[in-house]
Amino acid sequence: EKGESLLGGDREGGSYPGSAGSGAKGRSGFRSFVVVKHAKHGFMLLEATKARKGRLFQLPGGHVDAEELAAHGEREACRVAAARELVEETGLDMRESMHRLVPVDMEAMGEKGHKLQQSRRRYYRLDINDSDSVQDIMTGPGGSFRGRRLATPLSMEDFRLCLSHEHTGFKFERDGAAAAEAVAQHSGGYNKQAVLLIEGLRDV
């Protein structure tokens, strides 16, 4: 069962700065991920289908570009990358509201948190509500981004995202342990540990 595609077609258009369509960029070795939690519906998880793993769920996020690291330094570059990946993958645009992306201090969360920090993964919390529901397909110079579509959740709540071609749907999960387990195959299992640590839960 898939989320409803509200606007499936799009026009030829330009690429979002820093997106895959704008040309390959050097990677810095850092990754940024956003743990998004809706006030009523719970954790927001993105659905994807991979050749080897099949259907799985992911947190929004990805690689920090080397250019971002050179321009901003580690701390700010990782947050800039988190905002970039978030808007590219979901349409949730925090680029003018960076304060909403709250850094998670993994070093303060014991040995497992230290391991996450050493893996060069950086995590941010984002609390959202109904007012953050995406109303339109993200547009850029020349028109809509290729492959973008508005979609509603697999879990059927009244909320919309503008998904990229990377993702086939999304859902909300109220239970923290279930959300962590849902992303167990994403980023080598590190993101499962991150959700558990952020929620103060033990791995089982």
Coordinates of C-alpha atoms in Angstrom, one line a residue:
E1 CA 0.0 0.0 0.0
K2 CA 1.4 3.4 -1.0
G3 CA 0.7 7.0 0.0
E4 CA -1.5 8.9 -2.4
S5 CA 0.3 10.7 -5.1
L6 CA -1.6 14.0 -5.4
L7 CA 0.4 15.6 -8.2
G8 CA 2.3 13.0 -10.1
G9 CA 3.5 14.9 -13.2
D10 CA 6.0 17.7 -13.5
R11 CA 7.6 19.9 -16.0
E12 CA 11.2 20.0 -17.3
G13 CA 13.0 22.3 -14.9
G14 CA 16.2 23.4 -13.3
S15 CA 18.0 21.7 -10.4
Y16 CA 18.0 22.7 -6.8
P17 CA 21.4 24.1 -5.9
G18 CA 23.5 21.3 -4.3
S19 CA 21.1 18.5 -5.5
A20 CA 22.1 15.5 -7.5
G21 CA 20.9 17.2 -10.6
S22 CA 23.5 20.0 -10.3
G23 CA 26.5 17.8 -10.8
A24 CA 28.6 15.5 -8.6
K25 CA 30.1 17.2 -5.5
G26 CA 33.0 16.0 -3.4
R27 CA 32.0 14.4 -0.1
S28 CA 33.5 15.5 3.2
G29 CA 33.2 12.2 5.0
F30 CA 30.5 13.6 7.3
R31 CA 26.8 12.7 7.2
S32 CA 23.8 14.6 8.6
F33 CA 20.4 13.1 9.5
V34 CA 17.2 14.7 10.8
V35 CA 14.9 12.9 13.3
V36 CA 11.6 14.5 12.5
K37 CA 8.8 14.2 15.0
H38 CA 5.2 15.4 14.5
A39 CA 3.4 16.7 17.7
K40 CA 0.5 14.3 17.1
H41 CA 1.6 11.7 14.6
G42 CA 5.1 10.8 15.8
F43 CA 8.3 10.0 13.9
M44 CA 8.4 10.8 10.1
L45 CA 10.0 7.9 8.2
L46 CA 10.7 7.9 4.4
E47 CA 10.0 4.7 2.4
A48 CA 12.6 3.6 -0.2
T49 CA 13.2 0.5 -2.3
K50 CA 16.8 -0.8 -2.7
A51 CA 18.0 -3.5 -5.0
R52 CA 19.6 -5.6 -2.3
K53 CA 17.6 -4.7 0.8
G54 CA 14.1 -4.3 -0.8
R55 CA 11.6 -2.0 0.9
L56 CA 12.9 -0.1 3.9
F57 CA 12.5 3.1 5.8
Q58 CA 15.0 5.9 6.3
L59 CA 15.6 9.2 8.1
P60 CA 16.0 12.3 6.0
G61 CA 19.6 13.0 5.5
G62 CA 22.8 12.2 3.6
H63 CA 26.4 13.3 2.9
V64 CA 27.8 16.7 3.8
D65 CA 29.5 18.2 0.7
A66 CA 33.2 19.1 0.9
E67 CA 32.2 22.6 -0.3
E68 CA 29.9 23.0 2.6
L69 CA 32.6 21.9 5.0
A70 CA 35.1 24.3 3.5
A71 CA 32.6 27.2 3.5
H72 CA 31.2 26.8 7.0
G73 CA 33.3 24.6 9.2
E74 CA 32.2 21.3 10.7
R75 CA 29.4 22.4 13.0
E76 CA 27.5 24.7 10.7
A77 CA 28.3 22.7 7.5
C78 CA 26.6 19.6 9.0
R79 CA 23.5 21.7 9.9
V80 CA 23.4 23.3 6.4
A81 CA 23.6 19.8 4.9
A82 CA 20.8 18.6 7.1
A83 CA 18.6 21.4 5.9
R84 CA 19.6 20.8 2.3
E85 CA 18.9 17.1 2.4
L86 CA 15.6 17.7 4.3
V87 CA 14.2 20.1 1.7
E88 CA 15.4 18.0 -1.2
E89 CA 13.9 14.8 0.1
T90 CA 10.7 16.0 1.8
G91 CA 10.0 19.6 0.8
L92 CA 10.2 20.7 4.5
D93 CA 12.2 23.9 4.2
M94 CA 14.2 24.9 7.2
R95 CA 16.8 27.0 5.4
E96 CA 15.4 30.2 6.8
S97 CA 14.6 28.6 10.2
M98 CA 17.8 26.8 11.0
H99 CA 17.2 27.2 14.7
R100 CA 14.5 24.5 14.4
L101 CA 17.1 22.0 13.5
V102 CA 18.4 21.2 17.0
P103 CA 21.8 19.4 17.2
V104 CA 21.8 16.2 19.2
D105 CA 24.8 15.9 21.6
M106 CA 25.7 12.3 21.1
E107 CA 28.9 12.6 23.1
A108 CA 26.6 13.1 26.2
M109 CA 24.8 9.8 25.6
G110 CA 27.5 7.4 26.7
E111 CA 29.6 4.8 24.8
K112 CA 27.0 4.2 22.0
G113 CA 26.6 8.0 21.5
H114 CA 30.4 8.4 21.3
K115 CA 30.5 5.6 18.7
L116 CA 27.9 7.5 16.6
Q117 CA 29.9 10.7 17.0
Q118 CA 33.1 9.0 15.9
S119 CA 31.3 7.6 12.8
R120 CA 31.1 11.2 11.6
R121 CA 27.3 11.1 11.6
R122 CA 25.6 14.2 13.0
Y123 CA 21.9 14.2 14.1
Y124 CA 19.3 16.9 14.4
R125 CA 15.9 17.0 16.0
L126 CA 13.0 18.7 14.2
D127 CA 9.6 19.1 15.8
I128 CA 6.8 19.7 13.3
N129 CA 3.1 20.2 13.4
D130 CA 0.2 20.4 11.0
S131 CA 1.2 23.9 9.8
D132 CA 4.4 22.4 8.3
S133 CA 2.4 20.2 5.8
V134 CA 3.8 20.9 2.3
Q135 CA 1.3 22.7 0.1
D136 CA 3.1 22.8 -3.3
I137 CA 5.6 20.9 -5.4
M138 CA 9.1 22.5 -4.8
T139 CA 9.9 24.8 -7.7
G140 CA 13.2 26.3 -8.9
P141 CA 14.5 28.1 -11.9
G142 CA 12.6 27.0 -14.9
G143 CA 9.9 25.0 -13.2
S144 CA 9.3 22.0 -10.9
F145 CA 12.0 19.6 -10.0
R146 CA 12.0 16.4 -12.0
G147 CA 10.4 13.5 -10.2
R148 CA 8.9 15.5 -7.3
R149 CA 5.4 14.8 -6.2
L150 CA 3.1 15.6 -3.3
A151 CA 2.2 12.6 -1.2
T152 CA 0.2 11.7 1.8
P153 CA 1.4 9.2 4.5
L154 CA 1.0 5.4 4.2
S155 CA -0.3 5.7 7.8
M156 CA -3.1 7.9 6.4
E157 CA -2.7 11.1 8.5
D158 CA -3.7 14.5 7.1
F159 CA -0.2 15.7 6.1
R160 CA 1.7 16.1 2.9
L161 CA 5.4 16.0 1.8
C162 CA 7.0 16.8 -1.5
L163 CA 9.0 13.6 -2.0
S164 CA 12.0 13.3 -4.2
H165 CA 12.5 10.4 -6.7
E166 CA 14.6 8.6 -4.1
H167 CA 11.5 7.8 -2.0
T168 CA 8.3 5.9 -2.7
G169 CA 6.3 7.1 0.2
F170 CA 6.4 8.0 3.9
K171 CA 4.7 7.2 7.2
F172 CA 4.4 8.3 10.8
E173 CA 5.2 6.1 13.7
R174 CA 4.2 7.1 17.2
D175 CA 6.2 4.4 19.1
G176 CA 9.9 5.3 19.4
A177 CA 11.1 1.7 19.6
A178 CA 9.1 0.8 16.4
A179 CA 10.4 3.8 14.6
A180 CA 14.0 2.8 15.5
E181 CA 13.4 -0.7 14.3
A182 CA 11.9 0.6 11.1
V183 CA 15.2 2.4 10.2
A184 CA 17.4 -0.5 11.3
Q185 CA 18.7 -1.1 7.7
H186 CA 19.5 2.5 7.1
S187 CA 23.1 3.8 7.3
G188 CA 24.5 0.6 8.7
G189 CA 22.2 0.4 11.7
Y190 CA 23.5 3.7 13.2
N191 CA 20.2 5.5 12.7
K192 CA 18.4 2.9 14.7
Q193 CA 20.8 3.5 17.6
A194 CA 20.4 7.2 17.2
V195 CA 16.6 7.1 17.5
L196 CA 16.9 4.8 20.5
L197 CA 19.4 7.1 22.2
I198 CA 17.4 10.3 21.5
E199 CA 14.3 8.7 22.9
G200 CA 16.1 7.2 25.9
L201 CA 15.3 3.6 24.9
R202 CA 17.3 0.4 25.2
D203 CA 18.1 -1.8 22.2
V204 CA 16.4 -5.2 22.4

